Coordinates of N, CA and C in Angstrom, one line a residue:
M1 N -92.8 92.2 29.4 CA -92.3 91.4 28.3 C -92.6 92.2 27.0
L2 N -93.8 92.7 27.0 CA -94.2 93.5 25.8 C -93.3 94.7 25.6
K3 N -93.0 95.3 26.8 CA -92.1 96.5 26.8 C -90.8 96.2 26.2
R4 N -90.2 95.0 26.6 CA -88.9 94.6 26.1 C -88.9 94.3 24.6
T5 N -90.0 93.7 24.1 CA -90.1 93.5 22.7 C -90.2 94.8 21.9
A6 N -90.9 95.7 22.4 CA -91.1 97.0 21.8 C -89.7 97.7 21.7
I7 N -88.9 97.7 22.8 CA -87.6 98.3 22.8 C -86.7 97.6 21.8
A8 N -86.7 96.3 21.8 CA -85.9 95.6 20.9 C -86.2 95.9 19.5
S9 N -87.5 96.0 19.1 CA -87.8 96.3 17.7 C -87.5 97.7 17.4
L10 N -87.6 98.6 18.4 CA -87.2 100.0 18.2 C -85.7 100.1 17.9
V11 N -84.9 99.4 18.7 CA -83.4 99.4 18.5 C -83.1 98.8 17.1
L12 N -83.7 97.7 16.7 CA -83.4 97.1 15.4 C -83.8 98.1 14.3
T13 N -84.9 98.8 14.5 CA -85.3 99.8 13.4 C -84.3 100.9 13.3
L14 N -83.6 101.3 14.4 CA -82.7 102.3 14.4 C -81.3 101.8 13.9
I15 N -80.9 100.6 14.2 CA -79.6 100.1 13.8 C -79.5 99.6 12.4
L16 N -80.5 98.9 11.9 CA -80.5 98.4 10.6 C -80.4 99.4 9.5
P17 N -81.1 100.5 9.5 CA -80.9 101.6 8.5 C -79.5 102.2 8.6
A18 N -78.9 102.3 9.7 CA -77.6 102.9 9.9 C -76.6 101.9 9.2
A19 N -76.8 100.6 9.4 CA -75.8 99.7 8.9 C -75.9 99.6 7.3
T20 N -77.1 99.8 6.8 CA -77.2 99.8 5.3 C -76.7 101.1 4.7
L21 N -76.8 102.2 5.5 CA -76.3 103.4 4.9 C -74.8 103.4 4.8
G22 N -74.1 102.7 5.6 CA -72.6 102.6 5.6 C -72.1 101.9 4.4
Q23 N -72.9 101.1 3.8 CA -72.4 100.3 2.6 C -73.1 101.0 1.4
T24 N -72.4 101.9 0.7 CA -73.0 102.6 -0.4 C -72.8 101.9 -1.8
R25 N -71.7 101.1 -1.8 CA -71.4 100.4 -3.1 C -71.6 98.9 -2.9
S26 N -72.0 98.3 -3.9 CA -72.2 96.8 -3.9 C -70.8 96.2 -4.2
R27 N -70.6 95.1 -3.6 CA -69.3 94.4 -3.8 C -69.4 93.6 -5.1
S28 N -68.3 93.5 -5.8 CA -68.3 92.7 -7.1 C -67.1 91.8 -7.0
S29 N -67.3 90.7 -7.6 CA -66.2 89.7 -7.6 C -65.3 89.8 -8.9
R30 N -65.5 90.9 -9.6 CA -64.7 91.1 -10.8 C -63.3 91.4 -10.4
S31 N -62.3 90.8 -11.1 CA -60.9 91.0 -10.7 C -60.4 92.1 -11.5
R32 N -59.5 92.8 -10.9 CA -58.8 94.0 -11.6 C -57.6 93.5 -12.4
P33 N -57.3 94.1 -13.5 CA -56.1 93.7 -14.2 C -54.9 94.0 -13.4
A34 N -53.9 93.2 -13.6 CA -52.6 93.4 -12.9 C -51.9 94.7 -13.4
P35 N -51.3 95.4 -12.6 CA -50.6 96.6 -13.0 C -49.4 96.3 -13.9
K36 N -49.2 97.0 -14.9 CA -48.1 96.8 -15.9 C -46.8 97.3 -15.3
A37 N -45.7 96.6 -15.6 CA -44.4 97.1 -15.2 C -44.0 98.3 -15.9
T38 N -43.6 99.3 -15.2 CA -43.1 100.5 -15.8 C -41.6 100.5 -15.9
P39 N -41.0 101.3 -16.7 CA -39.5 101.3 -16.7 C -39.0 101.7 -15.4
A40 N -39.6 102.5 -14.6 CA -39.1 102.9 -13.3 C -39.2 101.7 -12.4
A41 N -40.2 100.9 -12.5 CA -40.3 99.7 -11.6 C -39.3 98.7 -12.0
A42 N -39.0 98.6 -13.3 CA -37.9 97.6 -13.7 C -36.6 98.1 -13.2
G43 N -36.3 99.4 -13.2 CA -35.1 99.9 -12.6 C -35.0 99.6 -11.2
S44 N -36.1 99.8 -10.5 CA -36.1 99.5 -9.1 C -35.9 98.0 -8.8
T45 N -36.4 97.2 -9.6 CA -36.2 95.7 -9.5 C -34.8 95.4 -9.7
A46 N -34.1 96.0 -10.7 CA -32.7 95.7 -10.9 C -31.9 96.2 -9.7
R47 N -32.2 97.3 -9.2 CA -31.5 97.9 -8.1 C -31.7 97.0 -6.8
T48 N -32.9 96.5 -6.6 CA -33.1 95.7 -5.5 C -32.4 94.4 -5.6
A49 N -32.4 93.8 -6.8 CA -31.6 92.6 -7.0 C -30.1 92.8 -6.8
G50 N -29.6 93.9 -7.3 CA -28.2 94.2 -7.1 C -27.8 94.4 -5.7
A51 N -28.7 95.1 -4.9 CA -28.5 95.4 -3.5 C -28.5 94.0 -2.8
T52 N -29.4 93.1 -3.2 CA -29.5 91.8 -2.5 C -28.2 91.0 -2.7
R53 N -27.7 91.1 -3.9 CA -26.4 90.4 -4.2 C -25.2 91.0 -3.4
V54 N -25.2 92.3 -3.3 CA -24.2 92.9 -2.5 C -24.3 92.5 -1.0
A55 N -25.5 92.5 -0.5 CA -25.8 92.1 0.9 C -25.4 90.7 1.1
D56 N -25.7 89.8 0.1 CA -25.3 88.4 0.3 C -23.8 88.2 0.4
Q57 N -23.1 89.0 -0.4 CA -21.6 89.0 -0.4 C -21.1 89.4 1.0
I58 N -21.7 90.5 1.5 CA -21.3 91.0 2.8 C -21.6 89.9 3.9
K59 N -22.7 89.3 3.8 CA -23.0 88.2 4.8 C -22.1 87.1 4.7
N60 N -21.8 86.6 3.5 CA -20.9 85.5 3.3 C -19.5 85.8 3.8
M61 N -19.0 87.0 3.4 CA -17.7 87.3 3.8 C -17.5 87.6 5.3
T62 N -18.6 88.1 5.9 CA -18.5 88.4 7.3 C -18.5 87.0 8.1
R63 N -19.3 86.1 7.7 CA -19.3 84.8 8.3 C -17.9 84.1 8.1
F64 N -17.3 84.3 6.9 CA -16.0 83.7 6.7 C -14.9 84.4 7.6
I65 N -15.0 85.7 7.7 CA -14.0 86.4 8.5 C -14.1 85.9 10.0
Y66 N -15.4 85.7 10.4 CA -15.6 85.2 11.8 C -14.9 83.8 12.0
L67 N -15.1 83.0 11.0 CA -14.5 81.6 11.1 C -13.0 81.7 10.9
L68 N -12.5 82.6 10.1 CA -11.1 82.7 9.7 C -10.3 83.0 11.0
G69 N -10.8 83.7 11.9 CA -10.1 84.1 13.1 C -9.7 82.8 13.9
G70 N -10.6 81.9 14.1 CA -10.3 80.6 14.8 C -9.3 79.8 14.0
V71 N -9.6 79.7 12.7 CA -8.8 78.8 11.8 C -7.3 79.4 11.8
T72 N -7.2 80.7 11.7 CA -5.9 81.3 11.6 C -5.1 81.0 12.8
S73 N -5.7 81.1 14.0 CA -5.0 80.8 15.2 C -4.6 79.4 15.3
G74 N -5.5 78.5 14.8 CA -5.1 77.1 14.8 C -4.0 76.8 13.8
I75 N -4.0 77.4 12.7 CA -2.9 77.2 11.7 C -1.6 77.7 12.3
A76 N -1.6 78.8 12.9 CA -0.4 79.4 13.5 C 0.1 78.5 14.6
A77 N -0.8 77.9 15.4 CA -0.3 77.0 16.5 C 0.3 75.8 15.9
V78 N -0.3 75.2 14.9 CA 0.3 74.0 14.3 C 1.6 74.3 13.6
D79 N 1.7 75.4 12.9 CA 2.9 75.8 12.3 C 4.1 76.0 13.3
E80 N 3.7 76.6 14.5 CA 4.7 76.7 15.5 C 5.1 75.4 16.1
A81 N 4.2 74.5 16.3 CA 4.5 73.1 16.7 C 5.4 72.4 15.7
A82 N 5.1 72.6 14.4 CA 5.9 72.0 13.4 C 7.3 72.5 13.4
R83 N 7.5 73.8 13.7 CA 8.9 74.3 13.8 C 9.7 73.6 14.9
R84 N 9.0 73.3 16.0 CA 9.6 72.6 17.2 C 9.6 71.1 17.0
N85 N 9.2 70.6 15.9 CA 9.1 69.2 15.6 C 8.2 68.5 16.6
E86 N 7.1 69.1 17.0 CA 6.2 68.5 18.0 C 4.8 68.2 17.4
A87 N 4.6 68.3 16.1 CA 3.3 68.1 15.5 C 3.4 66.7 14.8
S88 N 2.3 66.0 14.9 CA 2.2 64.7 14.3 C 1.9 64.9 12.8
P89 N 2.2 63.9 12.0 CA 2.0 64.0 10.5 C 0.5 64.2 10.2
E90 N -0.4 63.6 11.0 CA -1.8 63.8 10.7 C -2.2 65.2 10.9
L91 N -1.6 65.8 12.0 CA -2.0 67.2 12.3 C -1.4 68.1 11.2
L92 N -0.2 67.8 10.8 CA 0.4 68.6 9.7 C -0.4 68.5 8.4
Q93 N -0.9 67.3 8.1 CA -1.8 67.2 6.9 C -3.1 67.9 7.1
K94 N -3.7 67.8 8.2 CA -5.0 68.6 8.5 C -4.7 70.1 8.4
N95 N -3.6 70.5 8.9 CA -3.2 72.0 8.8 C -3.1 72.4 7.4
Q96 N -2.5 71.5 6.6 CA -2.3 71.9 5.2 C -3.6 71.9 4.4
Q97 N -4.5 71.0 4.8 CA -5.9 71.0 4.2 C -6.6 72.3 4.6
N98 N -6.4 72.8 5.8 CA -7.1 74.0 6.3 C -6.6 75.2 5.5
K99 N -5.3 75.2 5.2 CA -4.7 76.3 4.5 C -5.2 76.3 3.0
V100 N -5.3 75.2 2.4 CA -5.9 75.1 1.1 C -7.3 75.5 1.0
T101 N -8.1 75.1 2.1 CA -9.5 75.5 2.1 C -9.7 77.0 2.3
V102 N -8.8 77.6 3.1 CA -8.9 79.1 3.2 C -8.5 79.8 1.9
K103 N -7.5 79.3 1.3 CA -7.0 79.9 0.0 C -8.1 79.7 -1.1
N104 N -8.8 78.6 -1.1 CA -9.8 78.4 -2.1 C -11.0 79.3 -1.8
S105 N -11.4 79.4 -0.6 CA -12.5 80.3 -0.2 C -12.2 81.7 -0.6
I106 N -11.0 82.2 -0.4 CA -10.7 83.6 -0.8 C -10.7 83.7 -2.3
Q107 N -10.2 82.7 -3.0 CA -10.3 82.7 -4.4 C -11.7 82.8 -4.9
N108 N -12.6 82.0 -4.3 CA -14.0 82.0 -4.7 C -14.7 83.4 -4.4
F109 N -14.3 84.1 -3.3 CA -14.8 85.4 -3.1 C -14.3 86.4 -4.2
R110 N -13.0 86.2 -4.6 CA -12.5 87.1 -5.6 C -13.3 86.9 -6.9
A111 N -13.6 85.6 -7.3 CA -14.3 85.3 -8.5 C -15.7 85.9 -8.4
A112 N -16.4 85.7 -7.3 CA -17.7 86.2 -7.1 C -17.8 87.8 -7.2
L113 N -16.8 88.4 -6.7 CA -16.7 89.9 -6.7 C -16.4 90.4 -8.2
D114 N -15.5 89.6 -8.9 CA -15.3 89.9 -10.3 C -16.6 89.9 -11.1
Q115 N -17.4 88.9 -10.8 CA -18.7 88.7 -11.5 C -19.6 89.8 -11.1
L116 N -19.7 90.2 -9.8 CA -20.5 91.3 -9.4 C -20.2 92.6 -10.0
E117 N -18.9 92.9 -10.1 CA -18.4 94.1 -10.8 C -18.8 94.1 -12.2
T118 N -18.6 93.0 -12.9 CA -19.0 92.9 -14.3 C -20.5 93.1 -14.5
D119 N -21.3 92.5 -13.6 CA -22.8 92.7 -13.8 C -23.2 94.1 -13.5
F120 N -22.6 94.8 -12.5 CA -22.9 96.2 -12.2 C -22.5 97.1 -13.4
R121 N -21.4 96.8 -14.0 CA -20.9 97.6 -15.1 C -21.8 97.4 -16.3
A122 N -22.3 96.2 -16.5 CA -23.1 95.9 -17.7 C -24.6 96.2 -17.6
T123 N -25.1 96.5 -16.4 CA -26.5 96.7 -16.1 C -26.7 98.2 -16.0
P124 N -27.5 98.8 -16.9 CA -27.6 100.3 -16.9 C -28.1 100.9 -15.6
D125 N -29.1 100.2 -14.9 CA -29.6 100.7 -13.7 C -28.6 100.6 -12.5
L126 N -27.6 99.8 -12.7 CA -26.6 99.6 -11.6 C -25.3 100.3 -11.9
Q127 N -25.1 100.9 -13.1 CA -23.9 101.5 -13.4 C -23.5 102.7 -12.5
P128 N -24.5 103.5 -12.0 CA -24.1 104.5 -11.0 C -23.4 104.0 -9.8
Y129 N -23.7 102.8 -9.4 CA -23.1 102.2 -8.2 C -21.8 101.5 -8.4
Y130 N -21.5 101.3 -9.7 CA -20.3 100.5 -10.1 C -19.0 101.3 -9.6
I131 N -19.1 102.6 -9.6 CA -17.9 103.4 -9.2 C -17.5 103.0 -7.8
K132 N -18.4 102.9 -6.9 CA -18.1 102.6 -5.5 C -17.7 101.1 -5.4
L133 N -18.3 100.2 -6.3 CA -18.0 98.8 -6.2 C -16.6 98.5 -6.8
A134 N -16.2 99.2 -7.8 CA -15.0 99.0 -8.5 C -13.8 98.9 -7.5
G135 N -13.0 97.9 -7.6 CA -11.9 97.7 -6.7 C -12.1 96.6 -5.6
S136 N -13.4 96.2 -5.5 CA -13.7 95.2 -4.5 C -13.0 93.9 -4.9
A137 N -13.0 93.5 -6.1 CA -12.4 92.3 -6.6 C -10.8 92.4 -6.4
A138 N -10.3 93.6 -6.7 CA -8.9 93.8 -6.5 C -8.5 93.6 -5.0
G139 N -9.3 94.1 -4.1 CA -9.1 93.9 -2.7 C -9.1 92.4 -2.3
A140 N -10.0 91.7 -2.9 CA -10.0 90.2 -2.7 C -8.8 89.5 -3.3
A141 N -8.3 90.1 -4.5 CA -7.2 89.5 -5.1 C -5.9 89.7 -4.2
T142 N -5.9 90.9 -3.6 CA -4.8 91.1 -2.6 C -4.9 90.1 -1.5
A143 N -6.0 89.9 -0.9 CA -6.2 88.9 0.1 C -5.8 87.5 -0.4
E144 N -6.1 87.2 -1.6 CA -5.7 85.9 -2.2 C -4.2 85.8 -2.3
E145 N -3.5 86.8 -2.6 CA -2.0 86.8 -2.7 C -1.5 86.7 -1.3
Q146 N -2.1 87.3 -0.3 CA -1.6 87.2 1.1 C -1.8 85.8 1.6
A147 N -2.9 85.2 1.3 CA -3.2 83.9 1.7 C -2.2 82.9 1.1
A148 N -1.9 83.1 -0.2 CA -1.0 82.3 -0.9 C 0.4 82.3 -0.2
A149 N 0.7 83.5 0.4 CA 2.0 83.6 1.1 C 1.9 83.2 2.6
N150 N 0.8 82.5 2.9 CA 0.5 82.1 4.3 C 0.4 83.3 5.3
Q151 N -0.1 84.4 4.8 CA -0.3 85.6 5.7 C -1.8 85.7 5.8
F152 N -2.4 84.8 6.6 CA -3.8 84.7 6.7 C -4.5 85.8 7.5
D153 N -3.7 86.3 8.5 CA -4.3 87.4 9.3 C -4.3 88.7 8.4
A154 N -3.3 88.9 7.6 CA -3.3 90.1 6.7 C -4.4 89.9 5.6
A155 N -4.6 88.7 5.1 CA -5.7 88.4 4.2 C -7.0 88.7 4.8
G156 N -7.2 88.4 6.0 CA -8.5 88.7 6.7 C -8.7 90.2 6.8
R157 N -7.6 91.0 7.1 CA -7.8 92.4 7.1 C -8.1 93.0 5.8
S158 N -7.5 92.4 4.7 CA -7.9 92.9 3.4 C -9.3 92.6 3.0
L159 N -9.8 91.5 3.5 CA -11.2 91.2 3.2 C -12.1 92.1 4.0
L160 N -11.7 92.5 5.2 CA -12.5 93.5 5.9 C -12.6 94.8 5.2
N161 N -11.5 95.2 4.5 CA -11.6 96.4 3.7 C -12.6 96.2 2.5
V162 N -12.6 95.0 2.0 CA -13.6 94.8 0.9 C -15.0 94.8 1.4
I163 N -15.2 94.3 2.6 CA -16.6 94.4 3.2 C -17.0 95.8 3.5
N164 N -16.0 96.6 3.9 CA -16.3 98.1 4.1 C -16.8 98.7 2.8
R165 N -16.1 98.4 1.7 CA -16.4 98.9 0.4 C -17.8 98.5 0.0
L166 N -18.1 97.2 0.2 CA -19.4 96.7 -0.2 C -20.5 97.3 0.6
T167 N -20.2 97.6 1.9 CA -21.2 98.3 2.7 C -21.5 99.7 2.2
D168 N -20.4 100.4 1.8 CA -20.6 101.7 1.2 C -21.5 101.7 0.0
V169 N -21.3 100.6 -0.9 CA -22.1 100.5 -2.1 C -23.6 100.3 -1.7
L170 N -23.8 99.4 -0.7 CA -25.1 99.1 -0.2 C -25.8 100.4 0.3
L171 N -25.1 101.2 1.0 CA -25.6 102.5 1.6 C -26.0 103.4 0.5
S172 N -25.1 103.5 -0.6 CA -25.4 104.4 -1.7 C -26.6 103.9 -2.5
M173 N -26.9 102.6 -2.5 CA -28.0 102.1 -3.3 C -29.3 102.4 -2.5
R174 N -29.2 102.6 -1.2 CA -30.4 102.8 -0.4 C -30.9 104.2 -0.6
Q175 N -30.1 105.1 -1.0 CA -30.5 106.5 -1.1 C -31.4 106.8 -2.3

């Protein structure tokens, strides 16, 4: 038993100094001042916010395109039934509401893209990316015109071109 106590105290004598040698500085609870924003960081913040807005538009438009496929086929089926006088008045009314909803959604996309282009043009840190973004709202305006003419499939293709343009903008902002 005495031998174990001697070994334990020898081990403690060897371990404790090693543990205290590892900690050369005392810890303080003093807080450090927050780093100040530099102009480069502000530019990076503006670029990140711009990229987030572009990404949000891509997400929203992609979700809309996904849903538009089903709605477009439904609209076409009801229009065909209406030509054969096989559609009920309730179905025709619902079909008309679907057309208005699609047209309004595309109009909202165009307005959002107009605002996005304006913001990119007016923000110095985002101006280099405006060149790639310019024309997105015009593409959405084309889709809006196609939807107004009940060419929903063509409007969807036009919106896909807008999504491609927005993706190119996002890629250039990443570099």
